[in-house]
Amino acid sequence: MMDANTIAYFRELSEVTGLFYSEEAESLTGVANGYHVTLAINTITYQLSFSVRANGMLPTPEVLKELIDGSDAVKNAVMEGNRLVVSVKGAMKNALTKNVVDAINSVTEKLKQYGYVDVCEYCGAVRQDIAPYNIGGKIYQTCPDCLQAATATVNTQIEQRKANENVGLGIVGALLGSLVGVLVIVLIGQLGYVAVAGGLVMGFATLKGYELLAKNMSNKGIIISSIIMILMVYVAERIEWAIEVFKVYSDEHISFIEAFLYTPEVIRYSDATGQFIGSLVLLYVFTAVGVFGVIRATAKKIQ
């Protein structure tokens, strides 16, 4: 579920782009320069989706490269089945708004240049009655004749992904991803800061690690990943303190592993328990702020 600020921003984008805001699918959709287009958020990236063909053929890798190289606003362009997905650069509001508009204009101009036309996303036919339909929480640009078949296909795919989810490998992936988050949190900490960026990386890397190895993301995966995040934030805090212990006792030639193991004892005998807990709570708060948006976007994607 989008928060109020994101909804407000989508409504602003709707006015700028002329696309219609679909509250149910949490997307913008409509027609731009003769092409049906959808704008949605995938985790933290804004993405444009098209369904086009030229002489019955989908966009080639060469065309995808041209879409990327032809605009400073385009970060990536890939085919996901029959769907052309274009990722837009930018995170800050003003730059992102400009890039969304620029990406729409650039991509549609390139598509026209290469002779691509708007088609039904499901059957690939050139139709005048193509419309956006919310299927499984995602907008699909299809013709009315394909709506029932497309709905059945999408629902089947969702059920298959749930059945094929490998929780064991997902846990391994989440652990590996969380280590990236730990590294970022520790590096930021060594600079003397506690930043939301660490939580953002922790959330994205942990969830993506689970999804990549589990081959799917479910509510179960989100819960497991969240538990791992909570544990690994504690590990990150322990490592930060262990680094300080290692520095203090460096003349005693202890290893970092020993410093990590002795850290609780050093904290206790140094009467620094309150300081450790306060620092840990602050890190959890900042991490929660960073993680929240990533978890919310992931939960919305799997509904």
mmCIF file of C-alpha atoms in Angstrom:
data_model
loop_
_atom_site.group_PDB
_atom_site.id
_atom_site.type_symbol
_atom_site.label_atom_id
_atom_site.label_comp_id
_atom_site.label_asym_id
_atom_site.label_seq_id
_atom_site.Cartn_x
_atom_site.Cartn_y
_atom_site.Cartn_z
ATOM 1 C CA MET A 1 0.000 0.000 0.000
ATOM 2 C CA MET A 2 1.418 3.373 -1.016
ATOM 3 C CA ASP A 3 1.850 6.020 1.651
ATOM 4 C CA ALA A 4 0.198 9.421 1.324
ATOM 5 C CA ASN A 5 3.350 11.123 0.010
ATOM 6 C CA THR A 6 3.848 8.580 -2.781
ATOM 7 C CA ILE A 7 0.182 8.797 -3.781
ATOM 8 C CA ALA A 8 0.459 12.598 -3.880
ATOM 9 C CA TYR A 9 3.566 12.321 -6.055
ATOM 10 C CA PHE A 10 1.841 9.910 -8.439
ATOM 11 C CA ARG A 11 -0.997 12.395 -8.774
ATOM 12 C CA GLU A 12 1.569 15.103 -9.607
ATOM 13 C CA LEU A 13 3.100 12.830 -12.235
ATOM 14 C CA SER A 14 -0.378 12.210 -13.594
ATOM 15 C CA GLU A 15 -0.817 15.940 -14.222
ATOM 16 C CA VAL A 16 2.629 16.262 -15.812
ATOM 17 C CA THR A 17 2.421 13.184 -18.054
ATOM 18 C CA GLY A 18 -1.309 13.118 -18.795
ATOM 19 C CA LEU A 19 -1.472 9.503 -17.604
ATOM 20 C CA PHE A 20 -4.336 8.276 -15.424
ATOM 21 C CA TYR A 21 -3.648 7.232 -11.823
ATOM 22 C CA SER A 22 -5.015 3.779 -10.981
ATOM 23 C CA GLU A 23 -5.389 3.594 -7.213
ATOM 24 C CA GLU A 24 -6.156 -0.139 -7.307
ATOM 25 C CA ALA A 25 -2.998 -1.050 -9.249
ATOM 26 C CA GLU A 26 -0.942 1.822 -7.775
ATOM 27 C CA SER A 27 0.232 2.791 -11.254
ATOM 28 C CA LEU A 28 -0.130 5.472 -13.879
ATOM 29 C CA THR A 29 -1.492 4.292 -17.203
ATOM 30 C CA GLY A 30 -2.655 5.776 -20.462
ATOM 31 C CA VAL A 31 -1.540 6.643 -23.976
ATOM 32 C CA ALA A 32 1.576 8.684 -24.765
ATOM 33 C CA ASN A 33 2.532 9.568 -28.333
ATOM 34 C CA GLY A 34 0.346 6.775 -29.651
ATOM 35 C CA TYR A 35 1.603 4.060 -27.302
ATOM 36 C CA HIS A 36 -0.098 2.529 -24.280
ATOM 37 C CA VAL A 37 2.241 2.979 -21.330
ATOM 38 C CA THR A 38 2.207 2.120 -17.626
ATOM 39 C CA LEU A 39 4.347 3.738 -14.930
ATOM 40 C CA ALA A 40 4.853 1.803 -11.679
ATOM 41 C CA ILE A 41 7.391 1.383 -8.885
ATOM 42 C CA ASN A 42 9.433 -1.804 -8.713
ATOM 43 C CA THR A 43 10.942 -1.766 -5.194
ATOM 44 C CA ILE A 44 12.631 1.659 -5.452
ATOM 45 C CA THR A 45 12.857 2.094 -9.231
ATOM 46 C CA TYR A 46 10.254 3.803 -11.413
ATOM 47 C CA GLN A 47 9.561 1.747 -14.527
ATOM 48 C CA LEU A 48 7.707 2.380 -17.781
ATOM 49 C CA SER A 49 6.052 -0.578 -19.512
ATOM 50 C CA PHE A 50 5.090 -0.868 -23.185
ATOM 51 C CA SER A 51 3.812 -3.636 -25.466
ATOM 52 C CA VAL A 52 5.079 -3.152 -29.016
ATOM 53 C CA ARG A 53 6.054 -5.113 -32.111
ATOM 54 C CA ALA A 54 7.461 -4.373 -35.560
ATOM 55 C CA ASN A 55 6.281 -6.740 -38.295
ATOM 56 C CA GLY A 56 5.135 -9.096 -35.549
ATOM 57 C CA MET A 57 8.572 -9.141 -33.862
ATOM 58 C CA LEU A 58 9.430 -7.982 -30.342
ATOM 59 C CA PRO A 59 12.173 -5.368 -29.770
ATOM 60 C CA THR A 60 15.658 -6.777 -30.394
ATOM 61 C CA PRO A 61 18.675 -6.435 -28.058
ATOM 62 C CA GLU A 62 20.068 -3.847 -30.458
ATOM 63 C CA VAL A 63 16.923 -1.732 -30.118
ATOM 64 C CA LEU A 64 16.998 -2.063 -26.333
ATOM 65 C CA LYS A 65 20.576 -0.754 -26.362
ATOM 66 C CA GLU A 66 19.473 2.168 -28.514
ATOM 67 C CA LEU A 67 16.723 3.031 -26.022
ATOM 68 C CA ILE A 68 19.306 3.134 -23.216
ATOM 69 C CA ASP A 69 21.982 5.014 -25.139
ATOM 70 C CA GLY A 70 19.484 7.441 -26.672
ATOM 71 C CA SER A 71 18.442 9.107 -23.414
ATOM 72 C CA ASP A 72 20.151 10.255 -20.230
ATOM 73 C CA ALA A 73 16.858 9.560 -18.440
ATOM 74 C CA VAL A 74 16.827 5.816 -19.203
ATOM 75 C CA LYS A 75 18.721 3.519 -16.839
ATOM 76 C CA ASN A 76 17.841 0.174 -18.397
ATOM 77 C CA ALA A 77 15.546 -1.455 -20.959
ATOM 78 C CA VAL A 78 14.682 -5.166 -20.940
ATOM 79 C CA MET A 79 12.049 -7.530 -22.273
ATOM 80 C CA GLU A 80 9.914 -9.346 -19.689
ATOM 81 C CA GLY A 81 7.914 -11.733 -21.824
ATOM 82 C CA ASN A 82 5.872 -9.558 -24.210
ATOM 83 C CA ARG A 83 6.493 -6.473 -22.092
ATOM 84 C CA LEU A 84 9.139 -3.826 -22.757
ATOM 85 C CA VAL A 85 10.222 -2.489 -19.357
ATOM 86 C CA VAL A 86 12.211 0.751 -19.174
ATOM 87 C CA SER A 87 13.777 1.803 -15.862
ATOM 88 C CA VAL A 88 13.997 5.542 -15.236
ATOM 89 C CA LYS A 89 16.994 7.208 -13.617
ATOM 90 C CA GLY A 90 16.648 9.458 -10.604
ATOM 91 C CA ALA A 91 15.680 9.342 -6.955
ATOM 92 C CA MET A 92 15.133 12.985 -6.035
ATOM 93 C CA LYS A 93 11.685 14.303 -6.907
ATOM 94 C CA ASN A 94 12.573 17.100 -9.354
ATOM 95 C CA ALA A 95 15.108 15.047 -11.309
ATOM 96 C CA LEU A 96 12.829 12.016 -11.354
ATOM 97 C CA THR A 97 9.852 13.974 -12.678
ATOM 98 C CA LYS A 98 11.949 15.414 -15.502
ATOM 99 C CA ASN A 99 13.422 11.993 -16.281
ATOM 100 C CA VAL A 100 10.000 10.314 -16.423
ATOM 101 C CA VAL A 101 8.820 12.845 -19.003
ATOM 102 C CA ASP A 102 12.091 12.667 -20.944
ATOM 103 C CA ALA A 103 12.079 8.849 -20.903
ATOM 104 C CA ILE A 104 8.506 8.661 -22.208
ATOM 105 C CA ASN A 105 9.292 11.065 -25.025
ATOM 106 C CA SER A 106 12.638 9.495 -25.914
ATOM 107 C CA VAL A 107 11.429 5.892 -25.867
ATOM 108 C CA THR A 108 8.265 6.539 -27.868
ATOM 109 C CA GLU A 109 10.214 8.531 -30.466
ATOM 110 C CA LYS A 110 12.734 5.698 -30.837
ATOM 111 C CA LEU A 111 9.956 3.120 -31.119
ATOM 112 C CA LYS A 112 8.345 5.113 -33.919
ATOM 113 C CA GLN A 113 11.728 5.515 -35.609
ATOM 114 C CA TYR A 114 12.178 1.730 -35.704
ATOM 115 C CA GLY A 115 8.622 1.069 -36.839
ATOM 116 C CA TYR A 116 7.204 -0.428 -33.652
ATOM 117 C CA VAL A 117 3.452 -0.241 -33.127
ATOM 118 C CA ASP A 118 1.192 -0.647 -30.117
ATOM 119 C CA VAL A 119 -0.093 -4.230 -29.706
ATOM 120 C CA CYS A 120 -2.063 -6.352 -27.272
ATOM 121 C CA GLU A 121 0.352 -7.536 -24.600
ATOM 122 C CA TYR A 122 -1.136 -11.028 -24.597
ATOM 123 C CA CYS A 123 -1.766 -11.941 -28.249
ATOM 124 C CA GLY A 124 0.541 -9.435 -29.919
ATOM 125 C CA ALA A 125 -2.115 -8.243 -32.380
ATOM 126 C CA VAL A 126 -2.514 -4.645 -33.505
ATOM 127 C CA ARG A 127 -5.881 -3.622 -32.059
ATOM 128 C CA GLN A 128 -7.750 -0.367 -31.617
ATOM 129 C CA ASP A 129 -9.502 -1.570 -28.467
ATOM 130 C CA ILE A 130 -6.444 -2.205 -26.278
ATOM 131 C CA ALA A 131 -7.053 -1.069 -22.698
ATOM 132 C CA PRO A 132 -5.330 -1.320 -19.293
ATOM 133 C CA TYR A 133 -6.635 -4.099 -17.041
ATOM 134 C CA ASN A 134 -5.588 -4.771 -13.475
ATOM 135 C CA ILE A 135 -4.688 -8.467 -13.319
ATOM 136 C CA GLY A 136 -3.134 -9.792 -10.123
ATOM 137 C CA GLY A 137 -2.314 -6.281 -8.904
ATOM 138 C CA LYS A 138 -0.449 -5.324 -12.088
ATOM 139 C CA ILE A 139 -1.549 -3.411 -15.183
ATOM 140 C CA TYR A 140 -1.685 -5.397 -18.449
ATOM 141 C CA GLN A 141 -2.415 -3.697 -21.767
ATOM 142 C CA THR A 142 -4.628 -6.222 -23.579
ATOM 143 C CA CYS A 143 -7.542 -6.404 -25.963
ATOM 144 C CA PRO A 144 -10.954 -7.450 -24.559
ATOM 145 C CA ASP A 145 -10.775 -10.804 -26.354
ATOM 146 C CA CYS A 146 -7.625 -11.727 -24.410
ATOM 147 C CA LEU A 147 -8.708 -10.502 -20.985
ATOM 148 C CA GLN A 148 -10.046 -13.824 -19.711
ATOM 149 C CA ALA A 149 -7.100 -15.841 -21.045
ATOM 150 C CA ALA A 150 -4.579 -13.298 -19.725
ATOM 151 C CA THR A 151 -6.197 -13.368 -16.276
ATOM 152 C CA ALA A 152 -6.054 -17.167 -16.165
ATOM 153 C CA THR A 153 -2.414 -17.190 -17.289
ATOM 154 C CA VAL A 154 -1.296 -14.593 -14.741
ATOM 155 C CA ASN A 155 -3.116 -16.349 -11.889
ATOM 156 C CA THR A 156 -1.542 -19.682 -12.889
ATOM 157 C CA GLN A 157 1.919 -18.094 -12.959
ATOM 158 C CA ILE A 158 1.378 -16.627 -9.498
ATOM 159 C CA GLU A 159 0.358 -20.013 -8.098
ATOM 160 C CA GLN A 160 3.312 -21.750 -9.777
ATOM 161 C CA ARG A 161 5.784 -19.257 -8.320
ATOM 162 C CA LYS A 162 4.329 -19.814 -4.862
ATOM 163 C CA ALA A 163 4.578 -23.588 -5.252
ATOM 164 C CA ASN A 164 8.165 -23.419 -6.537
ATOM 165 C CA GLU A 165 9.468 -21.162 -3.771
ATOM 166 C CA ASN A 166 12.602 -22.711 -2.214
ATOM 167 C CA VAL A 167 12.571 -21.344 1.334
ATOM 168 C CA GLY A 168 15.877 -22.980 2.309
ATOM 169 C CA LEU A 169 17.812 -21.376 -0.522
ATOM 170 C CA GLY A 170 15.881 -18.171 0.068
ATOM 171 C CA ILE A 171 17.225 -18.010 3.637
ATOM 172 C CA VAL A 172 20.763 -18.464 2.310
ATOM 173 C CA GLY A 173 20.155 -15.689 -0.222
ATOM 174 C CA ALA A 174 18.731 -13.383 2.443
ATOM 175 C CA LEU A 175 21.743 -13.991 4.693
ATOM 176 C CA LEU A 176 24.162 -13.256 1.864
ATOM 177 C CA GLY A 177 22.226 -10.127 0.922
ATOM 178 C CA SER A 178 22.094 -8.946 4.520
ATOM 179 C CA LEU A 179 25.900 -9.105 4.692
ATOM 180 C CA VAL A 180 25.976 -6.368 2.065
ATOM 181 C CA GLY A 181 23.698 -4.320 4.310
ATOM 182 C CA VAL A 182 25.960 -4.993 7.304
ATOM 183 C CA LEU A 183 28.987 -3.817 5.327
ATOM 184 C CA VAL A 184 27.296 -0.552 4.330
ATOM 185 C CA ILE A 185 26.042 0.116 7.875
ATOM 186 C CA VAL A 186 29.519 -0.512 9.329
ATOM 187 C CA LEU A 187 31.240 1.678 6.714
ATOM 188 C CA ILE A 188 28.801 4.522 7.382
ATOM 189 C CA GLY A 189 29.309 4.018 11.113
ATOM 190 C CA GLN A 190 33.070 4.315 10.747
ATOM 191 C CA LEU A 191 32.510 7.732 9.212
ATOM 192 C CA GLY A 192 30.699 8.722 12.397
ATOM 193 C CA TYR A 193 27.146 8.624 11.045
ATOM 194 C CA VAL A 194 23.946 6.612 11.360
ATOM 195 C CA ALA A 195 22.118 6.858 8.038
ATOM 196 C CA VAL A 196 18.854 5.699 6.494
ATOM 197 C CA ALA A 197 20.908 4.635 3.463
ATOM 198 C CA GLY A 198 22.231 1.647 5.411
ATOM 199 C CA GLY A 199 18.705 0.440 6.096
ATOM 200 C CA LEU A 200 17.732 0.968 2.484
ATOM 201 C CA VAL A 201 20.621 -1.201 1.311
ATOM 202 C CA MET A 202 19.923 -3.775 4.037
ATOM 203 C CA GLY A 203 16.272 -4.079 2.986
ATOM 204 C CA PHE A 204 16.897 -4.199 -0.748
ATOM 205 C CA ALA A 205 19.839 -6.619 -0.615
ATOM 206 C CA THR A 206 18.206 -8.995 1.893
ATOM 207 C CA LEU A 207 14.887 -9.211 0.054
ATOM 208 C CA LYS A 208 16.549 -9.455 -3.347
ATOM 209 C CA GLY A 209 18.899 -12.170 -2.049
ATOM 210 C CA TYR A 210 15.923 -14.189 -0.823
ATOM 211 C CA GLU A 211 14.023 -13.726 -4.069
ATOM 212 C CA LEU A 212 16.967 -14.637 -6.319
ATOM 213 C CA LEU A 213 17.723 -17.959 -4.619
ATOM 214 C CA ALA A 214 14.170 -18.883 -3.604
ATOM 215 C CA LYS A 215 13.005 -18.120 -7.178
ATOM 216 C CA ASN A 216 10.024 -16.277 -5.723
ATOM 217 C CA MET A 217 9.011 -13.797 -3.045
ATOM 218 C CA SER A 218 6.026 -14.437 -0.791
ATOM 219 C CA ASN A 219 4.722 -13.044 2.489
ATOM 220 C CA LYS A 220 6.617 -15.888 4.155
ATOM 221 C CA GLY A 221 9.774 -14.647 2.446
ATOM 222 C CA ILE A 222 9.192 -11.113 3.693
ATOM 223 C CA ILE A 223 8.752 -12.342 7.282
ATOM 224 C CA ILE A 224 11.893 -14.493 7.105
ATOM 225 C CA SER A 225 13.895 -11.672 5.517
ATOM 226 C CA SER A 226 12.665 -9.206 8.152
ATOM 227 C CA ILE A 227 13.809 -11.504 10.978
ATOM 228 C CA ILE A 228 17.212 -11.838 9.330
ATOM 229 C CA MET A 229 17.412 -8.038 8.985
ATOM 230 C CA ILE A 230 16.708 -7.584 12.703
ATOM 231 C CA LEU A 231 19.451 -10.058 13.623
ATOM 232 C CA MET A 232 21.967 -8.656 11.167
ATOM 233 C CA VAL A 233 21.461 -5.062 12.310
ATOM 234 C CA TYR A 234 22.507 -6.288 15.754
ATOM 235 C CA VAL A 235 25.523 -7.995 14.171
ATOM 236 C CA ALA A 236 26.429 -4.732 12.423
ATOM 237 C CA GLU A 237 26.316 -2.869 15.737
ATOM 238 C CA ARG A 238 28.447 -5.564 17.393
ATOM 239 C CA ILE A 239 31.000 -5.273 14.598
ATOM 240 C CA GLU A 240 31.172 -1.488 15.026
ATOM 241 C CA TRP A 241 31.892 -1.895 18.726
ATOM 242 C CA ALA A 242 34.305 -4.751 18.042
ATOM 243 C CA ILE A 243 36.295 -2.453 15.754
ATOM 244 C CA GLU A 244 36.677 0.012 18.627
ATOM 245 C CA VAL A 245 37.681 -2.771 21.015
ATOM 246 C CA PHE A 246 40.212 -4.009 18.464
ATOM 247 C CA LYS A 247 41.714 -0.516 18.193
ATOM 248 C CA VAL A 248 41.927 -0.038 21.975
ATOM 249 C CA TYR A 249 43.595 -3.406 22.608
ATOM 250 C CA SER A 250 45.692 -3.507 19.429
ATOM 251 C CA ASP A 251 48.904 -3.416 21.503
ATOM 252 C CA GLU A 252 47.850 -6.706 23.120
ATOM 253 C CA HIS A 253 47.910 -8.396 19.690
ATOM 254 C CA ILE A 254 44.354 -9.719 19.801
ATOM 255 C CA SER A 255 42.616 -10.744 16.584
ATOM 256 C CA PHE A 256 39.461 -9.094 15.348
ATOM 257 C CA ILE A 257 37.538 -12.330 16.001
ATOM 258 C CA GLU A 258 38.681 -12.204 19.629
ATOM 259 C CA ALA A 259 37.684 -8.540 19.821
ATOM 260 C CA PHE A 260 34.232 -9.437 18.474
ATOM 261 C CA LEU A 261 33.792 -12.257 21.005
ATOM 262 C CA TYR A 262 35.043 -10.152 23.942
ATOM 263 C CA THR A 263 32.961 -7.072 23.044
ATOM 264 C CA PRO A 264 29.976 -7.879 25.352
ATOM 265 C CA GLU A 265 32.354 -8.392 28.257
ATOM 266 C CA VAL A 266 34.227 -5.160 27.510
ATOM 267 C CA ILE A 267 30.931 -3.273 27.301
ATOM 268 C CA ARG A 268 29.752 -4.715 30.608
ATOM 269 C CA TYR A 269 32.946 -3.963 32.533
ATOM 270 C CA SER A 270 33.290 -0.536 30.938
ATOM 271 C CA ASP A 271 29.817 0.399 32.179
ATOM 272 C CA ALA A 272 28.839 1.122 28.563
ATOM 273 C CA THR A 273 25.718 -1.066 28.394
ATOM 274 C CA GLY A 274 23.400 1.945 28.241
ATOM 275 C CA GLN A 275 25.474 3.523 25.502
ATOM 276 C CA PHE A 276 25.459 0.265 23.492
ATOM 277 C CA ILE A 277 21.683 -0.149 23.832
ATOM 278 C CA GLY A 278 21.040 3.488 22.925
ATOM 279 C CA SER A 279 23.247 3.223 19.854
ATOM 280 C CA LEU A 280 21.568 -0.038 18.831
ATOM 281 C CA VAL A 281 18.072 1.432 19.211
ATOM 282 C CA LEU A 282 19.070 4.441 17.102
ATOM 283 C CA LEU A 283 20.472 2.128 14.427
ATOM 284 C CA TYR A 284 17.224 0.095 14.430
ATOM 285 C CA VAL A 285 15.177 3.289 14.030
ATOM 286 C CA PHE A 286 17.235 4.548 11.093
ATOM 287 C CA THR A 287 17.286 1.100 9.520
ATOM 288 C CA ALA A 288 13.504 0.757 9.916
ATOM 289 C CA VAL A 289 13.004 4.064 8.100
ATOM 290 C CA GLY A 290 15.166 2.865 5.219
ATOM 291 C CA VAL A 291 13.725 -0.657 5.109
ATOM 292 C CA PHE A 292 10.055 0.308 5.346
ATOM 293 C CA GLY A 293 9.645 1.516 1.776
ATOM 294 C CA VAL A 294 11.441 -1.521 0.345
ATOM 295 C CA ILE A 295 9.299 -3.990 2.311
ATOM 296 C CA ARG A 296 6.105 -2.114 1.436
ATOM 297 C CA ALA A 297 6.937 -2.117 -2.270
ATOM 298 C CA THR A 298 7.838 -5.820 -2.169
ATOM 299 C CA ALA A 299 4.644 -6.737 -0.308
ATOM 300 C CA LYS A 300 2.593 -4.807 -2.855
ATOM 301 C CA LYS A 301 4.317 -6.614 -5.734
ATOM 302 C CA ILE A 302 3.389 -10.086 -4.456
ATOM 303 C CA GLN A 303 -0.281 -9.327 -3.661
#
